[in-house]
PDB file of N, CA and C in Angstrom:
ATOM      1  N   GLU O   1      75.948 113.303 165.807  1.00  0.00           N
ATOM      2  CA  GLU O   1      75.864 113.573 167.486  1.00  0.00           C
ATOM      3  C   GLU O   1      75.848 111.951 168.057  1.00  0.00           C
ATOM      4  N   THR O   2      75.359 111.206 167.332  1.00  0.00           N
ATOM      5  CA  THR O   2      75.391 109.688 167.830  1.00  0.00           C
ATOM      6  C   THR O   2      76.692 109.256 167.899  1.00  0.00           C
ATOM      7  N   PHE O   3      77.255 109.631 166.911  1.00  0.00           N
ATOM      8  CA  PHE O   3      78.897 108.871 166.563  1.00  0.00           C
ATOM      9  C   PHE O   3      79.739 109.311 167.849  1.00  0.00           C
ATOM     10  N   PHE O   4      79.848 110.871 167.840  1.00  0.00           N
ATOM     11  CA  PHE O   4      80.849 111.590 168.621  1.00  0.00           C
ATOM     12  C   PHE O   4      80.209 112.006 170.055  1.00  0.00           C
ATOM     13  N   GLY O   5      79.197 111.660 170.086  1.00  0.00           N
ATOM     14  CA  GLY O   5      78.499 112.034 171.609  1.00  0.00           C
ATOM     15  C   GLY O   5      78.568 113.524 171.852  1.00  0.00           C
ATOM     16  N   VAL O   6      78.444 114.466 170.837  1.00  0.00           N
ATOM     17  CA  VAL O   6      78.609 115.850 171.138  1.00  0.00           C
ATOM     18  C   VAL O   6      77.354 116.470 170.196  1.00  0.00           C
ATOM     19  N   LYS O   7      76.602 117.296 170.737  1.00  0.00           N
ATOM     20  CA  LYS O   7      75.603 118.102 169.794  1.00  0.00           C
ATOM     21  C   LYS O   7      76.433 119.051 168.865  1.00  0.00           C
ATOM     22  N   ASN O   8      75.635 119.281 167.867  1.00  0.00           N
ATOM     23  CA  ASN O   8      76.135 119.794 166.635  1.00  0.00           C
ATOM     24  C   ASN O   8      76.558 121.306 167.101  1.00  0.00           C
ATOM     25  N   GLU O   9      75.310 122.001 167.874  1.00  0.00           N
ATOM     26  CA  GLU O   9      75.687 123.346 168.257  1.00  0.00           C
ATOM     27  C   GLU O   9      77.011 123.209 169.055  1.00  0.00           C
ATOM     28  N   ASP O  10      77.290 122.621 169.737  1.00  0.00           N
ATOM     29  CA  ASP O  10      78.407 122.521 170.711  1.00  0.00           C
ATOM     30  C   ASP O  10      79.789 122.425 169.983  1.00  0.00           C
ATOM     31  N   CYS O  11      79.761 122.259 168.539  1.00  0.00           N
ATOM     32  CA  CYS O  11      80.885 121.927 167.766  1.00  0.00           C
ATOM     33  C   CYS O  11      81.164 123.259 167.020  1.00  0.00           C
ATOM     34  N   ILE O  12      80.355 124.031 166.748  1.00  0.00           N
ATOM     35  CA  ILE O  12      80.390 125.319 165.823  1.00  0.00           C
ATOM     36  C   ILE O  12      81.560 126.039 166.411  1.00  0.00           C
ATOM     37  N   ASN O  13      82.326 126.283 165.233  1.00  0.00           N
ATOM     38  CA  ASN O  13      83.749 127.389 165.677  1.00  0.00           C
ATOM     39  C   ASN O  13      84.516 126.846 166.365  1.00  0.00           C
ATOM     40  N   LYS O  14      84.522 125.317 166.644  1.00  0.00           N
ATOM     41  CA  LYS O  14      85.539 124.684 167.389  1.00  0.00           C
ATOM     42  C   LYS O  14      86.317 123.928 166.593  1.00  0.00           C
ATOM     43  N   ASN O  15      87.696 123.641 166.903  1.00  0.00           N
ATOM     44  CA  ASN O  15      88.581 122.709 166.114  1.00  0.00           C
ATOM     45  C   ASN O  15      88.120 121.321 166.349  1.00  0.00           C
ATOM     46  N   PHE O  16      88.123 120.708 165.097  1.00  0.00           N
ATOM     47  CA  PHE O  16      87.658 119.348 165.083  1.00  0.00           C
ATOM     48  C   PHE O  16      88.724 118.472 165.312  1.00  0.00           C
ATOM     49  N   ILE O  17      89.968 118.685 165.121  1.00  0.00           N
ATOM     50  CA  ILE O  17      90.894 117.813 165.733  1.00  0.00           C
ATOM     51  C   ILE O  17      91.137 117.935 167.169  1.00  0.00           C
ATOM     52  N   SER O  18      91.202 119.118 167.784  1.00  0.00           N
ATOM     53  CA  SER O  18      91.087 118.920 169.341  1.00  0.00           C
ATOM     54  C   SER O  18      89.916 118.432 169.921  1.00  0.00           C
ATOM     55  N   LEU O  19      88.753 118.405 169.324  1.00  0.00           N
ATOM     56  CA  LEU O  19      87.561 117.814 169.779  1.00  0.00           C
ATOM     57  C   LEU O  19      87.553 116.297 169.575  1.00  0.00           C
ATOM     58  N   PHE O  20      88.089 115.622 168.678  1.00  0.00           N
ATOM     59  CA  PHE O  20      87.579 114.398 168.150  1.00  0.00           C
ATOM     60  C   PHE O  20      88.819 113.391 167.697  1.00  0.00           C
ATOM     61  N   ILE O  21      90.017 113.925 167.634  1.00  0.00           N
ATOM     62  CA  ILE O  21      91.343 113.239 167.535  1.00  0.00           C
ATOM     63  C   ILE O  21      92.112 113.068 168.764  1.00  0.00           C
ATOM     64  N   PRO O  22      92.488 112.048 169.080  1.00  0.00           N
ATOM     65  CA  PRO O  22      93.275 111.602 170.439  1.00  0.00           C
ATOM     66  C   PRO O  22      94.514 112.409 170.575  1.00  0.00           C
ATOM     67  N   GLU O  23      94.995 112.925 171.471  1.00  0.00           N
ATOM     68  CA  GLU O  23      96.161 113.818 171.454  1.00  0.00           C
ATOM     69  C   GLU O  23      97.348 113.294 170.831  1.00  0.00           C
ATOM     70  N   THR O  24      97.405 111.943 170.997  1.00  0.00           N
ATOM     71  CA  THR O  24      98.836 111.368 170.641  1.00  0.00           C
ATOM     72  C   THR O  24      98.702 111.288 169.033  1.00  0.00           C
ATOM     73  N   GLU O  25      97.577 111.593 168.221  1.00  0.00           N
ATOM     74  CA  GLU O  25      97.391 111.462 166.775  1.00  0.00           C
ATOM     75  C   GLU O  25      97.091 112.937 166.277  1.00  0.00           C
ATOM     76  N   GLN O  26      97.257 114.045 166.942  1.00  0.00           N
ATOM     77  CA  GLN O  26      96.813 115.218 166.510  1.00  0.00           C
ATOM     78  C   GLN O  26      97.828 115.852 165.636  1.00  0.00           C
ATOM     79  N   VAL O  27      99.078 115.605 165.915  1.00  0.00           N
ATOM     80  CA  VAL O  27     100.110 116.234 164.862  1.00  0.00           C
ATOM     81  C   VAL O  27     100.006 115.463 163.787  1.00  0.00           C
ATOM     82  N   ARG O  28     100.172 114.226 163.685  1.00  0.00           N
ATOM     83  CA  ARG O  28     100.002 113.251 162.543  1.00  0.00           C
ATOM     84  C   ARG O  28      98.974 113.731 161.753  1.00  0.00           C
ATOM     85  N   THR O  29      97.745 113.951 162.046  1.00  0.00           N
ATOM     86  CA  THR O  29      96.359 114.132 161.586  1.00  0.00           C
ATOM     87  C   THR O  29      96.415 115.627 160.887  1.00  0.00           C
ATOM     88  N   THR O  30      96.982 116.550 161.713  1.00  0.00           N
ATOM     89  CA  THR O  30      97.269 117.996 161.042  1.00  0.00           C
ATOM     90  C   THR O  30      98.078 117.943 159.974  1.00  0.00           C
ATOM     91  N   LYS O  31      99.175 117.179 159.869  1.00  0.00           N
ATOM     92  CA  LYS O  31     100.198 117.327 158.723  1.00  0.00           C
ATOM     93  C   LYS O  31      99.510 116.565 157.692  1.00  0.00           C
ATOM     94  N   SER O  32      98.848 115.654 157.865  1.00  0.00           N
ATOM     95  CA  SER O  32      98.301 114.946 156.687  1.00  0.00           C
ATOM     96  C   SER O  32      97.162 115.785 155.911  1.00  0.00           C
ATOM     97  N   MET O  33      96.316 116.578 156.904  1.00  0.00           N
ATOM     98  CA  MET O  33      95.276 117.394 156.289  1.00  0.00           C
ATOM     99  C   MET O  33      95.875 118.704 155.605  1.00  0.00           C
ATOM    100  N   LYS O  34      96.825 119.048 156.202  1.00  0.00           N
ATOM    101  CA  LYS O  34      97.610 120.231 155.463  1.00  0.00           C
ATOM    102  C   LYS O  34      98.211 119.728 154.025  1.00  0.00           C
ATOM    103  N   MET O  35      98.581 118.460 154.017  1.00  0.00           N
ATOM    104  CA  MET O  35      99.202 118.071 152.819  1.00  0.00           C
ATOM    105  C   MET O  35      97.949 117.845 151.674  1.00  0.00           C
ATOM    106  N   LEU O  36      96.871 117.527 152.308  1.00  0.00           N
ATOM    107  CA  LEU O  36      95.727 117.344 151.246  1.00  0.00           C
ATOM    108  C   LEU O  36      95.195 118.840 150.937  1.00  0.00           C
ATOM    109  N   MET O  37      95.386 119.693 151.724  1.00  0.00           N
ATOM    110  CA  MET O  37      94.851 121.294 151.577  1.00  0.00           C
ATOM    111  C   MET O  37      95.857 121.670 150.504  1.00  0.00           C
ATOM    112  N   LYS O  38      97.144 121.558 150.384  1.00  0.00           N
ATOM    113  CA  LYS O  38      97.896 122.003 149.582  1.00  0.00           C
ATOM    114  C   LYS O  38      97.547 121.486 148.164  1.00  0.00           C
ATOM    115  N   ARG O  39      97.369 120.229 148.100  1.00  0.00           N
ATOM    116  CA  ARG O  39      97.056 119.633 146.854  1.00  0.00           C
ATOM    117  C   ARG O  39      95.883 119.932 146.275  1.00  0.00           C
ATOM    118  N   ARG O  40      94.776 120.366 147.064  1.00  0.00           N
ATOM    119  CA  ARG O  40      93.378 120.803 146.868  1.00  0.00           C
ATOM    120  C   ARG O  40      92.701 119.835 146.249  1.00  0.00           C
ATOM    121  N   MET O  41      93.026 118.403 146.664  1.00  0.00           N
ATOM    122  CA  MET O  41      92.351 117.175 145.901  1.00  0.00           C
ATOM    123  C   MET O  41      91.353 116.558 147.007  1.00  0.00           C
ATOM    124  N   ASN O  42      90.356 116.389 146.655  1.00  0.00           N
ATOM    125  CA  ASN O  42      89.356 115.526 147.334  1.00  0.00           C
ATOM    126  C   ASN O  42      89.831 114.121 147.514  1.00  0.00           C
ATOM    127  N   ASP O  43      89.861 113.384 148.761  1.00  0.00           N
ATOM    128  CA  ASP O  43      90.686 112.430 148.871  1.00  0.00           C
ATOM    129  C   ASP O  43      90.051 111.632 149.844  1.00  0.00           C
ATOM    130  N   LYS O  44      90.676 110.432 150.522  1.00  0.00           N
ATOM    131  CA  LYS O  44      90.319 110.012 151.619  1.00  0.00           C
ATOM    132  C   LYS O  44      91.397 109.657 152.622  1.00  0.00           C
ATOM    133  N   MET O  45      91.151 109.568 154.000  1.00  0.00           N
ATOM    134  CA  MET O  45      92.403 109.168 154.790  1.00  0.00           C
ATOM    135  C   MET O  45      91.690 108.328 155.956  1.00  0.00           C
ATOM    136  N   LYS O  46      92.702 107.692 156.545  1.00  0.00           N
ATOM    137  CA  LYS O  46      92.166 107.001 157.752  1.00  0.00           C
ATOM    138  C   LYS O  46      92.716 107.738 158.990  1.00  0.00           C
ATOM    139  N   MET O  47      91.697 107.871 159.848  1.00  0.00           N
ATOM    140  CA  MET O  47      91.604 109.031 160.783  1.00  0.00           C
ATOM    141  C   MET O  47      91.401 107.968 162.380  1.00  0.00           C
ATOM    142  N   LYS O  48      92.033 108.373 163.294  1.00  0.00           N
ATOM    143  CA  LYS O  48      91.638 107.782 164.718  1.00  0.00           C
ATOM    144  C   LYS O  48      90.876 108.888 165.415  1.00  0.00           C
ATOM    145  N   LEU O  49      89.508 108.379 165.727  1.00  0.00           N
ATOM    146  CA  LEU O  49      88.539 109.071 166.268  1.00  0.00           C
ATOM    147  C   LEU O  49      88.291 108.889 167.740  1.00  0.00           C
ATOM    148  N   THR O  50      87.990 109.542 168.404  1.00  0.00           N
ATOM    149  CA  THR O  50      87.256 109.406 169.896  1.00  0.00           C
ATOM    150  C   THR O  50      85.909 109.366 169.729  1.00  0.00           C
ATOM    151  N   THR O  51      85.140 108.177 170.014  1.00  0.00           N
ATOM    152  CA  THR O  51      83.868 108.264 169.645  1.00  0.00           C
ATOM    153  C   THR O  51      83.016 108.417 171.114  1.00  0.00           C
ATOM    154  N   ALA O  52      81.619 108.387 170.785  1.00  0.00           N
ATOM    155  CA  ALA O  52      80.734 108.746 172.068  1.00  0.00           C
ATOM    156  C   ALA O  52      80.987 108.032 173.389  1.00  0.00           C
ATOM    157  N   ASN O  53      81.321 106.731 172.979  1.00  0.00           N
ATOM    158  CA  ASN O  53      81.537 106.032 174.303  1.00  0.00           C
ATOM    159  C   ASN O  53      82.863 106.012 174.917  1.00  0.00           C
ATOM    160  N   GLY O  54      83.758 107.118 174.570  1.00  0.00           N
ATOM    161  CA  GLY O  54      85.087 107.305 174.707  1.00  0.00           C
ATOM    162  C   GLY O  54      86.232 106.413 174.458  1.00  0.00           C
ATOM    163  N   LYS O  55      85.798 105.580 173.581  1.00  0.00           N
ATOM    164  CA  LYS O  55      86.873 104.597 173.070  1.00  0.00           C
ATOM    165  C   LYS O  55      87.537 105.264 171.579  1.00  0.00           C
ATOM    166  N   THR O  56      88.652 104.698 171.228  1.00  0.00           N
ATOM    167  CA  THR O  56      89.191 105.515 169.894  1.00  0.00           C
ATOM    168  C   THR O  56      89.241 104.200 169.042  1.00  0.00           C
ATOM    169  N   ARG O  57      88.909 104.644 167.866  1.00  0.00           N
ATOM    170  CA  ARG O  57      89.168 103.606 166.693  1.00  0.00           C
ATOM    171  C   ARG O  57      89.545 104.299 165.288  1.00  0.00           C
ATOM    172  N   PHE O  58      89.936 103.362 164.396  1.00  0.00           N
ATOM    173  CA  PHE O  58      90.213 103.986 163.145  1.00  0.00           C
ATOM    174  C   PHE O  58      89.063 104.013 162.326  1.00  0.00           C
ATOM    175  N   GLU O  59      88.847 105.141 161.469  1.00  0.00           N
ATOM    176  CA  GLU O  59      87.710 105.336 160.474  1.00  0.00           C
ATOM    177  C   GLU O  59      88.284 105.733 159.075  1.00  0.00           C
ATOM    178  N   ASP O  60      87.857 105.292 158.166  1.00  0.00           N
ATOM    179  CA  ASP O  60      88.091 105.851 156.900  1.00  0.00           C
ATOM    180  C   ASP O  60      86.959 106.980 156.765  1.00  0.00           C
ATOM    181  N   CYS O  61      87.721 108.217 156.241  1.00  0.00           N
ATOM    182  CA  CYS O  61      87.071 109.491 156.250  1.00  0.00           C
ATOM    183  C   CYS O  61      87.244 110.022 154.648  1.00  0.00           C
ATOM    184  N   PHE O  62      86.286 110.379 154.220  1.00  0.00           N
ATOM    185  CA  PHE O  62      86.281 111.342 152.697  1.00  0.00           C
ATOM    186  C   PHE O  62      86.616 112.855 153.459  1.00  0.00           C
ATOM    187  N   VAL O  63      87.492 113.304 152.414  1.00  0.00           N
ATOM    188  CA  VAL O  63      87.903 114.661 152.646  1.00  0.00           C
ATOM    189  C   VAL O  63      87.363 115.462 151.414  1.00  0.00           C
ATOM    190  N   THR O  64      86.672 116.541 151.495  1.00  0.00           N
ATOM    191  CA  THR O  64      86.190 117.058 150.372  1.00  0.00           C
ATOM    192  C   THR O  64      86.391 118.660 150.739  1.00  0.00           C
ATOM    193  N   PHE O  65      86.940 119.455 149.584  1.00  0.00           N
ATOM    194  CA  PHE O  65      87.271 121.004 150.077  1.00  0.00           C
ATOM    195  C   PHE O  65      86.475 121.758 149.325  1.00  0.00           C
ATOM    196  N   SER O  66      86.149 122.706 150.008  1.00  0.00           N
ATOM    197  CA  SER O  66      85.333 123.725 149.450  1.00  0.00           C
ATOM    198  C   SER O  66      86.379 124.934 148.923  1.00  0.00           C
ATOM    199  N   LEU O  67      86.372 125.113 147.740  1.00  0.00           N
ATOM    200  CA  LEU O  67      87.061 125.973 147.018  1.00  0.00           C
ATOM    201  C   LEU O  67      86.428 127.450 146.802  1.00  0.00           C
ATOM    202  N   ASN O  68      87.010 128.626 146.655  1.00  0.00           N
ATOM    203  CA  ASN O  68      86.433 129.706 146.432  1.00  0.00           C
ATOM    204  C   ASN O  68      86.870 130.111 145.047  1.00  0.00           C
ATOM    205  N   LYS O  69      86.526 131.143 144.419  1.00  0.00           N
ATOM    206  CA  LYS O  69      86.644 131.604 142.990  1.00  0.00           C
ATOM    207  C   LYS O  69      88.123 131.804 142.670  1.00  0.00           C
ATOM    208  N   LEU O  70      88.883 131.811 143.517  1.00  0.00           N
ATOM    209  CA  LEU O  70      90.399 132.002 143.434  1.00  0.00           C
ATOM    210  C   LEU O  70      91.117 130.643 143.569  1.00  0.00           C
ATOM    211  N   ASN O  71      90.335 129.443 143.800  1.00  0.00           N
ATOM    212  CA  ASN O  71      90.640 128.292 143.841  1.00  0.00           C
ATOM    213  C   ASN O  71      91.616 128.041 145.097  1.00  0.00           C
ATOM    214  N   THR O  72      91.157 128.820 146.216  1.00  0.00           N
ATOM    215  CA  THR O  72      91.733 128.736 147.597  1.00  0.00           C
ATOM    216  C   THR O  72      90.732 127.963 148.273  1.00  0.00           C
ATOM    217  N   CYS O  73      91.397 127.151 149.275  1.00  0.00           N
ATOM    218  CA  CYS O  73      90.304 126.349 150.206  1.00  0.00           C
ATOM    219  C   CYS O  73      89.926 127.341 151.015  1.00  0.00           C
ATOM    220  N   GLU O  74      88.536 127.237 151.207  1.00  0.00           N
ATOM    221  CA  GLU O  74      87.650 128.010 152.199  1.00  0.00           C
ATOM    222  C   GLU O  74      87.317 127.085 153.440  1.00  0.00           C
ATOM    223  N   GLY O  75      87.119 125.697 153.032  1.00  0.00           N
ATOM    224  CA  GLY O  75      86.758 124.740 154.217  1.00  0.00           C
ATOM    225  C   GLY O  75      87.001 123.604 153.746  1.00  0.00           C
ATOM    226  N   MET O  76      86.682 122.632 154.645  1.00  0.00           N
ATOM    227  CA  MET O  76      86.965 121.102 154.558  1.00  0.00           C
ATOM    228  C   MET O  76      85.602 120.244 155.239  1.00  0.00           C
ATOM    229  N   ILE O  77      85.094 119.426 154.392  1.00  0.00           N
ATOM    230  CA  ILE O  77      83.980 118.542 154.683  1.00  0.00           C
ATOM    231  C   ILE O  77      84.716 117.204 154.976  1.00  0.00           C
ATOM    232  N   LEU O  78      84.567 116.412 156.298  1.00  0.00           N
ATOM    233  CA  LEU O  78      85.009 115.313 156.537  1.00  0.00           C
ATOM    234  C   LEU O  78      83.589 114.424 156.489  1.00  0.00           C
ATOM    235  N   SER O  79      83.573 113.272 155.868  1.00  0.00           N
ATOM    236  CA  SER O  79      82.508 112.306 155.746  1.00  0.00           C
ATOM    237  C   SER O  79      83.104 111.135 156.437  1.00  0.00           C
ATOM    238  N   ILE O  80      82.455 110.574 157.517  1.00  0.00           N
ATOM    239  CA  ILE O  80      83.000 109.042 157.654  1.00  0.00           C
ATOM    240  C   ILE O  80      82.287 108.024 157.179  1.00  0.00           C
ATOM    241  N   LYS O  81      83.083 107.110 156.403  1.00  0.00           N
ATOM    242  CA  LYS O  81      82.631 106.217 155.463  1.00  0.00           C
ATOM    243  C   LYS O  81      81.732 105.132 155.925  1.00  0.00           C
ATOM    244  N   LYS O  82      81.968 104.800 157.269  1.00  0.00           N
ATOM    245  CA  LYS O  82      80.865 103.558 157.716  1.00  0.00           C
ATOM    246  C   LYS O  82      80.677 103.876 159.338  1.00  0.00           C
ATOM    247  N   GLN O  83      79.799 104.064 159.555  1.00  0.00           N
ATOM    248  CA  GLN O  83      79.381 104.378 161.210  1.00  0.00           C
ATOM    249  C   GLN O  83      78.629 103.441 161.999  1.00  0.00           C
ATOM    250  N   GLN O  84      78.880 102.346 161.725  1.00  0.00           N
ATOM    251  CA  GLN O  84      78.256 101.137 162.288  1.00  0.00           C
ATOM    252  C   GLN O  84      79.215 100.766 163.562  1.00  0.00           C
ATOM    253  N   ASP O  85      78.328 100.194 164.592  1.00  0.00           N
ATOM    254  CA  ASP O  85      79.089  99.707 165.745  1.00  0.00           C
ATOM    255  C   ASP O  85      79.730 100.923 166.685  1.00  0.00           C
ATOM    256  N   HIS O  86      79.042 101.805 166.660  1.00  0.00           N
ATOM    257  CA  HIS O  86      79.498 103.231 167.380  1.00  0.00           C
ATOM    258  C   HIS O  86      78.877 103.160 168.970  1.00  0.00           C
ATOM    259  N   GLU O  87      78.319 102.483 169.111  1.00  0.00           N
ATOM    260  CA  GLU O  87      77.462 102.444 170.497  1.00  0.00           C
ATOM    261  C   GLU O  87      78.178 101.501 171.519  1.00  0.00           C
TER     262      GLU O  87
END
């Protein structure tokens, strides 16, 4: 909530990319995430994010996939490596 400036409840069932990725970066970010999903590998990627103060900046994110018993991706967890200087 502090980093993005949006309450957790307001993000449920919403598209992360449309909420927090600048429009100019959305296609590139979507392609990168789909590539990681195909590989089914946890990895890291650099993402351009819109922060609570309305500024955009690049952040290193860890991408972790939730796989079901059929080894199919059910979900994705994104963790921002470093969240300092966000105010």
